[in-house]
XYZ file of N, CA and C in Angstrom:
672
model
N 0.596 -1.221 0.167
C -0.036 -0.498 0.318
C 1.145 0.962 0.063
N 1.927 1.459 0.727
C 2.852 2.309 1.005
C 3.706 2.772 -0.470
N 3.720 1.600 -1.205
C 4.967 1.966 -2.335
C 3.789 2.129 -3.353
N 2.320 2.201 -3.489
C 1.597 2.876 -4.609
C 1.352 4.500 -3.954
N 1.079 4.669 -2.386
C 0.991 5.913 -2.062
C 1.606 6.637 -2.046
N 3.167 6.760 -2.264
C 4.048 7.412 -2.292
C 4.262 8.021 -3.451
N 3.708 7.284 -4.874
C 3.988 8.073 -6.027
C 2.809 8.917 -6.127
N 1.460 8.328 -5.747
C 0.458 8.949 -5.760
C 0.463 10.758 -4.993
N 0.673 10.772 -3.723
C 1.458 11.804 -3.132
C 2.096 12.810 -3.972
N 3.323 12.219 -4.670
C 4.226 12.897 -5.450
C 3.735 13.462 -6.249
N 2.828 12.987 -7.411
C 2.306 13.135 -8.358
C 1.243 14.165 -8.386
N 0.578 14.035 -7.462
C -0.883 14.839 -6.645
C 0.041 16.168 -6.282
N 1.015 16.324 -5.593
C 1.595 17.325 -4.751
C 2.305 18.237 -5.930
N 2.643 17.210 -6.889
C 3.107 18.439 -8.339
C 2.224 19.185 -9.121
N 1.189 18.209 -9.258
C -0.139 19.020 -10.026
C -0.830 19.908 -9.026
N -0.776 20.125 -7.710
C -1.359 20.902 -6.868
C -0.643 22.136 -7.097
N 0.755 22.418 -7.338
C 1.540 23.579 -7.201
C 2.091 23.708 -8.197
N 1.729 23.185 -9.684
C 2.368 23.462 -10.552
C 1.292 24.753 -11.578
N -0.344 24.724 -11.351
C -0.569 25.974 -11.699
C -0.017 27.301 -10.650
N -0.235 27.403 -9.781
C -0.166 28.320 -9.041
C 1.412 28.998 -9.060
N 2.492 27.920 -9.134
C 3.688 28.088 -9.719
C 3.796 28.417 -10.916
N 3.162 27.964 -11.519
C 3.383 28.815 -13.027
C 2.943 30.131 -13.305
N 2.271 30.342 -12.796
C 1.646 31.401 -12.572
C 2.589 32.568 -11.910
N 2.954 32.026 -10.926
C 4.435 33.181 -10.208
C 5.105 33.373 -10.848
N 5.906 31.987 -11.806
C 6.826 32.476 -12.647
C 6.532 33.382 -13.771
N 5.563 33.246 -14.272
C 4.934 34.063 -15.209
C 5.083 35.694 -14.761
N 4.632 36.008 -13.526
C 4.666 36.999 -13.153
C 6.282 37.562 -12.755
N 7.270 36.760 -12.382
C 8.661 37.070 -12.448
C 9.243 37.409 -13.548
N 8.500 36.455 -14.337
C 9.695 36.847 -15.861
C 9.374 37.629 -16.795
N 8.216 37.650 -16.722
C 6.980 38.671 -17.596
C 6.263 39.516 -17.064
N 6.728 40.579 -16.566
C 6.118 41.467 -15.594
C 5.230 42.591 -16.576
N 5.581 42.531 -17.888
C 4.700 43.049 -19.085
C 3.446 43.078 -19.246
N 3.153 41.455 -18.907
C 1.987 40.724 -19.471
C 1.385 40.597 -18.086
N 1.638 41.194 -16.868
C 0.410 41.297 -15.879
C 0.627 42.431 -14.719
N 1.228 43.372 -15.268
C 0.718 44.758 -14.839
C 2.037 45.186 -14.229
N 2.088 46.184 -13.656
C 3.225 46.990 -13.103
C 3.550 46.810 -11.681
N 3.232 45.580 -10.940
C 3.555 45.363 -9.312
C 4.585 45.541 -9.078
N 5.776 45.278 -9.852
C 7.179 45.068 -9.453
C 8.148 46.252 -9.790
N 7.728 46.902 -10.140
C 8.558 48.383 -10.931
C 9.967 48.272 -9.226
N 9.521 48.090 -8.766
C 10.883 48.642 -7.152
C 11.726 47.450 -7.730
N 11.623 46.129 -8.130
C 12.481 45.422 -8.352
C 12.858 45.621 -9.337
N 12.410 45.625 -10.591
C 12.687 45.986 -12.057
C 13.934 47.360 -11.425
N 13.456 48.380 -10.624
C 14.736 49.097 -10.391
C 16.067 48.891 -9.975
N 15.544 47.987 -8.829
C 16.894 47.461 -8.285
C 17.829 46.572 -9.570
N 17.200 45.703 -10.470
C 17.857 45.378 -11.281
C 18.623 46.048 -12.173
N 17.752 46.804 -13.124
C 18.522 48.049 -13.382
C 19.893 49.440 -12.751
N 19.637 49.132 -11.560
C 20.634 49.578 -10.922
C 21.955 48.399 -10.514
N 21.552 47.146 -10.485
C 22.511 46.303 -10.738
C 23.357 46.336 -11.859
N 22.803 46.317 -12.957
C 23.235 46.278 -14.667
C 23.775 47.708 -14.666
N 23.767 48.712 -13.664
C 24.592 50.077 -14.311
C 23.324 50.660 -15.280
N 22.280 50.386 -15.531
C 21.104 51.695 -16.523
C 20.295 51.550 -16.394
N 19.466 52.690 -16.625
C 18.188 53.195 -15.921
C 17.122 51.924 -16.744
N 17.790 51.699 -17.931
C 16.611 50.818 -18.112
C 17.403 50.078 -19.333
N 17.574 48.328 -18.850
C 18.413 47.589 -19.537
C 17.687 47.568 -20.984
N 18.775 47.091 -22.165
C 18.270 47.421 -23.328
C 17.596 45.910 -24.132
N 16.834 45.858 -24.642
C 16.117 44.502 -24.736
C 17.275 43.662 -25.951
N 17.070 42.701 -26.056
C 18.203 42.389 -27.093
C 17.178 40.986 -28.431
N 17.964 40.835 -29.196
C 17.523 40.079 -30.401
C 18.086 38.538 -30.020
N 17.675 37.676 -30.811
C 18.060 35.909 -30.379
C 20.051 36.386 -30.582
N 20.302 37.004 -31.168
C 21.899 36.770 -31.338
C 22.845 37.072 -30.286
N 22.426 38.561 -29.928
C 22.862 39.073 -28.711
C 22.306 38.379 -27.423
N 21.094 37.806 -27.622
C 20.933 37.170 -26.196
C 21.868 36.177 -26.128
N 22.029 34.833 -27.047
C 22.735 34.246 -26.697
C 24.100 34.340 -26.618
N 24.738 35.200 -27.310
C 25.802 35.897 -27.235
C 26.400 35.990 -25.718
N 25.284 36.832 -25.070
C 25.764 37.131 -23.581
C 25.420 35.733 -22.645
N 24.903 35.181 -23.305
C 24.299 33.854 -22.177
C 25.286 32.994 -22.435
N 26.300 32.715 -23.713
C 27.525 31.920 -23.770
C 28.596 32.657 -22.912
N 28.742 34.248 -23.172
C 29.734 34.737 -22.263
C 29.765 34.530 -20.995
N 28.671 34.982 -20.123
C 27.963 34.928 -18.938
C 28.836 33.184 -18.497
N 28.498 32.088 -19.427
C 28.555 30.750 -18.808
C 30.184 30.631 -18.606
N 30.748 31.008 -19.592
C 32.075 30.903 -19.856
C 33.076 31.850 -18.316
N 32.789 32.972 -18.406
C 33.137 33.670 -17.128
C 32.559 32.895 -15.889
N 31.578 32.277 -16.103
C 30.986 31.452 -14.317
C 32.218 30.354 -14.562
N 32.267 29.540 -15.520
C 33.265 28.653 -15.795
C 34.301 28.642 -15.343
N 35.421 29.692 -15.461
C 36.519 30.059 -15.520
C 36.944 30.336 -14.330
N 35.609 30.935 -13.282
C 36.016 31.568 -11.949
C 35.890 30.231 -11.244
N 34.968 29.549 -11.051
C 34.759 28.695 -10.119
C 35.811 27.390 -10.708
N 36.247 27.243 -11.694
C 37.810 26.644 -11.950
C 38.755 26.725 -11.341
N 38.985 27.898 -10.965
C 40.056 29.237 -10.642
C 39.926 28.584 -9.141
N 38.637 28.923 -8.480
C 38.148 28.237 -6.842
C 38.777 27.413 -6.702
N 38.124 26.306 -7.531
C 38.186 24.804 -7.367
C 40.052 24.451 -6.777
N 40.827 24.755 -8.016
C 41.737 24.697 -8.022
C 42.806 25.229 -6.991
N 42.495 26.417 -6.335
C 43.598 27.120 -5.576
C 42.676 27.312 -4.548
N 41.433 26.843 -4.301
C 40.794 26.649 -2.646
C 41.855 26.342 -1.374
N 42.923 25.465 -1.493
C 44.096 25.660 -0.416
C 44.547 27.049 -0.152
N 44.383 28.102 -1.054
C 44.971 29.234 -0.614
C 43.667 30.336 -0.144
N 42.774 29.951 -0.469
C 41.327 30.844 -0.221
C 40.922 30.402 1.557
N 40.060 31.094 1.739
C 39.650 31.391 3.063
C 38.453 30.357 3.375
N 37.682 30.162 4.571
C 36.562 29.574 5.202
C 37.044 27.975 4.441
N 38.304 27.709 5.089
C 38.867 26.088 4.661
C 39.275 25.705 6.163
N 38.437 25.393 7.221
C 39.107 24.999 8.686
C 39.746 23.636 8.788
N 39.290 22.628 7.569
C 39.818 21.434 7.576
C 40.714 21.295 6.798
N 41.356 22.585 6.383
C 42.827 22.485 5.205
C 42.757 21.341 4.144
N 42.059 21.432 3.567
C 41.162 20.926 2.050
C 42.118 21.703 0.808
N 42.823 20.285 0.413
C 44.019 20.645 -0.935
C 42.868 21.708 -2.216
N 43.585 22.201 -2.896
C 42.894 22.211 -4.472
C 42.744 20.860 -5.064
N 41.578 21.021 -5.505
C 41.260 19.735 -6.805
C 42.602 19.996 -7.940
N 42.559 18.245 -8.140
C 43.794 18.505 -9.749
C 43.354 18.963 -11.099
N 43.511 19.548 -11.898
C 42.952 20.468 -13.010
C 41.375 19.561 -13.334
N 42.136 18.251 -13.851
C 41.145 17.241 -14.426
C 39.664 17.286 -13.967
N 39.736 17.065 -12.782
C 38.499 17.115 -11.513
C 37.897 18.244 -11.194
N 38.496 19.564 -11.371
C 38.360 21.082 -11.336
C 37.761 21.067 -12.742
N 37.941 20.890 -13.586
C 37.259 21.373 -15.032
C 36.024 20.629 -15.109
N 35.802 19.102 -14.941
C 34.982 18.353 -14.627
C 33.866 18.977 -13.966
N 34.319 19.479 -12.627
C 33.219 19.669 -11.542
C 32.942 21.170 -11.955
N 33.580 22.095 -12.361
C 32.927 23.636 -12.883
C 32.291 23.300 -14.400
N 32.643 22.226 -14.980
C 31.701 22.194 -16.372
C 30.382 22.052 -16.300
N 30.503 20.565 -15.350
C 29.226 19.899 -15.100
C 27.948 20.900 -14.330
N 28.689 21.710 -13.184
C 27.973 22.613 -12.664
C 27.357 24.078 -13.162
N 28.429 24.117 -14.209
C 28.095 25.508 -15.235
C 26.805 24.820 -16.035
N 26.946 23.994 -16.667
C 25.494 23.597 -17.745
C 24.310 22.828 -16.586
N 24.931 22.998 -15.063
C 23.565 22.504 -13.938
C 23.246 20.968 -14.251
N 24.251 20.296 -14.855
C 24.285 18.967 -14.910
C 24.586 18.216 -13.598
N 25.671 19.055 -12.821
C 26.043 18.735 -11.395
C 26.489 17.081 -11.226
N 27.206 16.823 -12.155
C 27.992 14.876 -12.344
C 29.225 15.421 -10.928
N 29.210 14.613 -10.084
C 30.223 14.878 -9.262
C 31.138 13.935 -8.940
N 32.265 14.008 -8.868
C 33.403 12.400 -8.964
C 33.958 12.996 -7.482
N 33.375 13.350 -6.873
C 33.927 13.561 -5.608
C 32.950 13.565 -4.503
N 33.170 13.393 -3.163
C 32.611 13.581 -2.236
C 32.699 15.201 -1.710
N 31.848 15.853 -1.621
C 31.565 16.955 -1.339
C 31.989 17.454 0.184
N 31.821 17.056 1.181
C 32.084 17.297 2.612
C 33.632 16.958 2.311
N 34.148 16.198 2.259
C 35.611 15.363 2.281
C 36.589 16.496 1.291
N 35.989 16.704 0.275
C 37.129 17.525 -0.978
C 36.879 19.004 -0.860
N 35.684 19.155 -0.903
C 35.151 21.168 -0.731
C 35.911 21.651 0.525
N 36.579 22.890 0.251
C 36.319 23.754 1.398
C 35.291 24.690 1.420
N 34.962 25.279 2.644
C 33.172 25.871 2.554
C 33.541 26.948 1.886
N 34.342 27.239 1.229
C 34.433 28.863 0.595
C 34.225 28.439 -1.236
N 34.328 26.862 -1.483
C 34.173 26.203 -2.840
C 32.588 25.833 -2.964
N 32.303 25.452 -1.927
C 30.993 25.183 -1.508
C 30.152 26.455 -2.026
N 30.433 27.531 -1.154
C 29.168 28.183 -0.948
C 29.426 29.268 -1.941
N 30.829 29.723 -2.768
C 30.718 30.837 -3.604
C 31.249 29.827 -4.994
N 31.325 29.129 -5.353
C 31.740 28.445 -6.593
C 30.733 27.191 -6.635
N 30.226 26.082 -6.161
C 29.026 25.439 -6.278
C 27.823 25.636 -5.676
N 27.523 26.145 -4.898
C 26.099 26.551 -4.379
C 25.873 27.653 -5.073
N 26.982 28.780 -5.654
C 26.694 30.430 -6.461
C 26.024 29.371 -8.136
N 26.821 28.590 -8.339
C 26.690 27.696 -9.952
C 25.173 27.244 -9.217
N 24.570 26.991 -8.886
C 23.559 25.754 -8.586
C 22.726 27.075 -9.120
N 22.821 28.081 -8.274
C 21.551 29.436 -8.489
C 21.790 30.190 -9.949
N 22.486 29.971 -10.454
C 22.759 30.886 -11.257
C 22.885 30.148 -13.128
N 22.985 28.960 -12.985
C 23.049 28.069 -13.904
C 21.662 27.891 -13.914
N 20.842 27.745 -12.904
C 19.538 27.019 -13.089
C 18.817 28.131 -13.566
N 19.329 29.739 -13.009
C 18.682 30.668 -13.676
C 19.211 31.138 -15.076
N 19.967 30.617 -15.585
C 20.428 30.867 -16.924
C 19.458 30.330 -17.668
N 19.169 28.814 -17.490
C 18.225 28.034 -17.741
C 16.392 28.494 -18.012
N 16.042 29.111 -16.828
C 14.761 29.512 -17.104
C 15.154 30.842 -17.841
N 15.862 31.722 -17.640
C 16.270 32.697 -18.588
C 16.093 32.105 -20.268
N 16.482 31.186 -20.787
C 16.793 30.535 -21.987
C 15.301 30.325 -22.468
N 14.525 29.419 -21.446
C 13.363 29.050 -21.416
C 12.208 30.404 -21.772
N 12.390 31.324 -21.108
C 11.170 31.994 -21.220
C 11.746 32.907 -22.396
N 12.781 33.210 -23.040
C 13.570 34.155 -24.493
C 12.787 33.060 -25.654
N 12.772 31.775 -25.068
C 12.155 30.975 -26.552
C 10.844 31.200 -26.001
N 9.949 31.328 -25.533
C 8.719 31.019 -25.281
C 8.105 32.962 -25.861
N 9.190 33.579 -25.102
C 8.858 35.150 -26.092
C 9.297 35.092 -27.710
N 10.210 34.335 -28.321
C 10.154 34.399 -29.589
C 8.807 33.432 -30.152
N 8.705 32.023 -29.275
C 7.726 31.775 -30.089
C 6.408 32.370 -30.355
N 6.038 32.995 -29.082
C 4.834 34.264 -29.306
C 5.120 35.064 -30.481
N 6.064 35.064 -30.885
C 6.182 36.034 -32.039
C 6.742 37.458 -32.169
N 7.462 37.587 -30.743
C 7.983 39.109 -30.440
C 9.673 39.161 -31.177
N 9.621 39.891 -31.377
C 11.356 40.188 -32.117
C 12.198 40.337 -31.667
N 12.393 40.799 -30.038
C 13.250 40.873 -29.148
C 12.477 40.054 -28.158
N 14.155 39.602 -27.288
C 13.479 38.266 -26.645
C 14.103 38.927 -24.936
N 13.513 40.451 -24.894
C 14.309 40.736 -23.642
C 15.682 40.876 -23.501
N 15.846 41.405 -22.033
C 17.505 41.663 -21.608
C 18.013 39.971 -21.019
N 19.050 39.278 -21.337
C 19.035 37.873 -20.774
C 19.863 38.495 -19.219
N 20.944 39.120 -18.848
C 21.004 39.814 -17.353
C 20.099 40.149 -16.796
N 19.094 41.113 -17.311
C 17.751 41.165 -16.478
C 17.058 39.952 -15.861
N 17.163 38.951 -17.375
C 16.225 37.701 -16.803
C 16.509 36.647 -15.607
N 18.027 36.722 -16.135
C 19.296 35.924 -14.913
C 18.946 36.437 -13.345
N 18.357 38.021 -13.417
C 18.161 38.722 -11.817
C 16.832 38.379 -11.590
N 16.058 38.105 -12.639
C 14.278 37.290 -12.482
C 14.443 36.426 -11.661
N 14.894 35.600 -12.355
C 14.611 34.309 -11.995
C 15.268 33.954 -10.450
N 16.380 34.797 -10.246
C 17.678 34.431 -9.105
C 16.748 35.316 -7.952
N 16.466 36.587 -7.999
C 15.721 37.123 -6.815
C 14.413 36.553 -6.364
N 13.811 36.474 -7.494
C 12.027 36.410 -7.416
C 11.795 34.565 -7.579
N 12.669 33.910 -7.481
C 12.161 32.469 -8.150
C 13.005 31.547 -7.294
N 14.000 31.625 -7.444
C 15.387 30.333 -6.962
C 15.741 31.072 -5.241
N 16.165 32.061 -5.193
C 16.368 32.315 -3.836
C 15.031 32.513 -2.921
N 14.065 33.085 -3.285
C 13.009 32.833 -1.883
C 12.668 31.340 -1.516
N 12.402 30.251 -2.656
C 11.963 29.120 -2.720
C 13.001 28.508 -1.736
N 14.667 28.735 -1.967
C 15.831 27.748 -1.511
C 15.604 28.609 -0.069
N 15.445 30.128 0.397
C 15.514 30.224 1.507
C 14.496 29.447 2.608
N 13.395 29.444 1.952
C 11.815 28.612 2.746
C 12.424 27.011 2.958
N 12.799 26.448 2.027
C 13.464 25.137 2.311
C 14.638 25.023 3.143
N 15.768 25.861 2.917
C 16.633 26.008 3.785
C 16.185 25.969 5.286
N 15.487 26.919 5.522
C 15.118 27.447 7.103
C 14.357 25.749 7.640
N 13.530 25.348 7.164
C 13.338 24.241 7.181
C 13.778 22.983 7.515
N 15.028 22.667 6.710
C 15.944 22.091 6.613
C 16.510 22.289 7.851
N 17.150 23.437 8.647
C 18.127 23.811 9.536
C 17.170 23.384 10.852
N 15.687 24.016 10.879
C 15.295 23.694 11.635
C 14.623 22.152 12.045
N 15.258 21.219 11.585
C 15.108 19.951 11.161
C 16.214 19.342 11.756
N 17.086 20.192 12.096
C 18.577 19.830 12.547
C 19.670 19.225 11.384
N 19.668 19.354 10.266
C 20.160 19.171 9.460
C 21.296 20.552 9.381
N 22.798 19.871 9.344
C 23.577 20.902 9.602
C 23.915 22.093 9.158
N 23.765 23.264 9.628
C 24.014 24.513 9.029
C 25.384 25.552 9.513
N 26.562 24.883 9.900
C 27.431 25.869 10.446
C 28.711 25.710 9.135
N 29.846 26.821 10.151
C 31.215 26.962 9.025
C 32.343 26.317 9.964
N 31.854 25.994 10.826
C 32.939 25.218 12.176
C 33.477 23.863 11.335
N 34.642 23.813 11.702
C 34.817 22.530 10.781
C 34.757 21.000 11.131
N 34.914 19.993 10.775
C 34.405 18.675 10.929
C 34.687 18.293 12.610
N 33.536 17.552 12.854
C 33.371 17.234 14.507
C 33.872 15.750 14.505
N 34.746 15.613 15.753
C 35.191 14.748 16.182
C 34.520 13.755 17.237
N 33.940 12.793 16.912
C 33.126 12.084 17.575
C 33.654 10.774 18.291
N 33.562 10.425 19.516
C 33.619 8.889 20.159
C 32.369 8.009 20.083
N 32.879 6.710 19.492
C 32.014 5.554 19.002
C 31.800 4.949 20.246
N 30.798 4.334 20.203
C 30.463 3.435 21.527
C 31.461 1.910 21.936
N 32.386 1.950 20.795
C 33.536 1.192 20.878
C 34.929 1.708 21.411
N 34.364 2.952 21.392
C 35.575 4.102 22.151
C 36.667 4.511 20.944
N 36.110 4.309 19.910
C 37.113 4.643 18.638
C 36.614 6.236 18.309
N 37.572 7.022 17.543
C 37.049 8.314 17.006
C 36.390 8.089 16.118
N 35.412 9.381 15.544
C 35.265 9.269 14.175
C 35.100 10.573 13.601
N 35.670 10.942 12.359
C 35.341 12.391 11.995
C 34.371 12.558 11.018
N 33.112 13.317 11.589
C 32.134 13.887 11.046
C 31.972 15.517 10.390
N 32.268 15.241 8.609
C 31.893 16.521 7.958
C 30.542 17.157 8.203
N 31.007 18.562 8.434
C 30.054 18.991 8.535
C 29.435 20.412 7.245
N 29.098 21.631 7.673
C 29.074 22.294 6.691
C 27.949 23.152 6.643
N 27.991 23.931 5.540
C 26.660 24.600 4.967
C 25.448 23.838 4.536
N 24.826 22.951 5.178
C 24.633 21.556 4.522
C 22.809 22.168 4.013
N 22.439 22.667 4.903
C 20.918 23.178 5.116
C 20.687 23.879 3.236
N 21.718 25.143 3.360
C 21.754 25.774 2.411
C 22.233 25.379 1.008
N 23.173 24.163 0.959
C 23.473 23.605 -0.318
C 22.363 23.007 -0.676
N 21.822 22.085 0.185
C 21.269 20.967 -0.449
C 19.616 21.577 -1.117
N 19.074 22.818 -0.099
C 18.028 23.452 -0.843
C 17.750 23.967 -2.097
N 19.054 24.372 -2.843
C 18.883 24.801 -3.957
C 19.011 23.569 -4.741
N 19.570 22.250 -4.572
C 19.373 21.350 -5.126
C 18.330 20.635 -5.291
């Protein structure tokens, strides 16, 4: 009975939230079609981009912006993973990743595939987890949302697809970040580790010692 109930609950919950979540995402990504209730956030985006009104882009400039943005993300994360032993937030003294593993990890997280050939708690410093991998899980997902949004605009017959950087900010600030904050708060409240302290050393019932990796687990798992 339980084996049947679990998939029914998952499918039912997915169907229940899909419509309101879809309407909210439309409000977040395409404010022109749903009114002007988000002018303040749009002004913040414009301020972050350094323009009073971000210029709209055609498909060529939109794609070029996306490719350049992803290339910069890859280069930054590859550098962080390779030299994490020189950076802060490394209480357990993690070494930098070798070039092949750093390349594979940076490429997979940049493309939002998150292929992992390592143990995150054992191999990664807290700086790498927070400012490389977790950051990429936000912006790579936001890049995907922006790309789908632009494609929908094109299919709707619009000549200009919007502004890529503006769409990334919308997806991050209005969709991914609020949802992740809710989940991370729930996980931390239920006892999931959320600390920047180093690994804990515990004594087992047999008298042996065991090293337990910790870290900002609640925040990292939430965006997954």
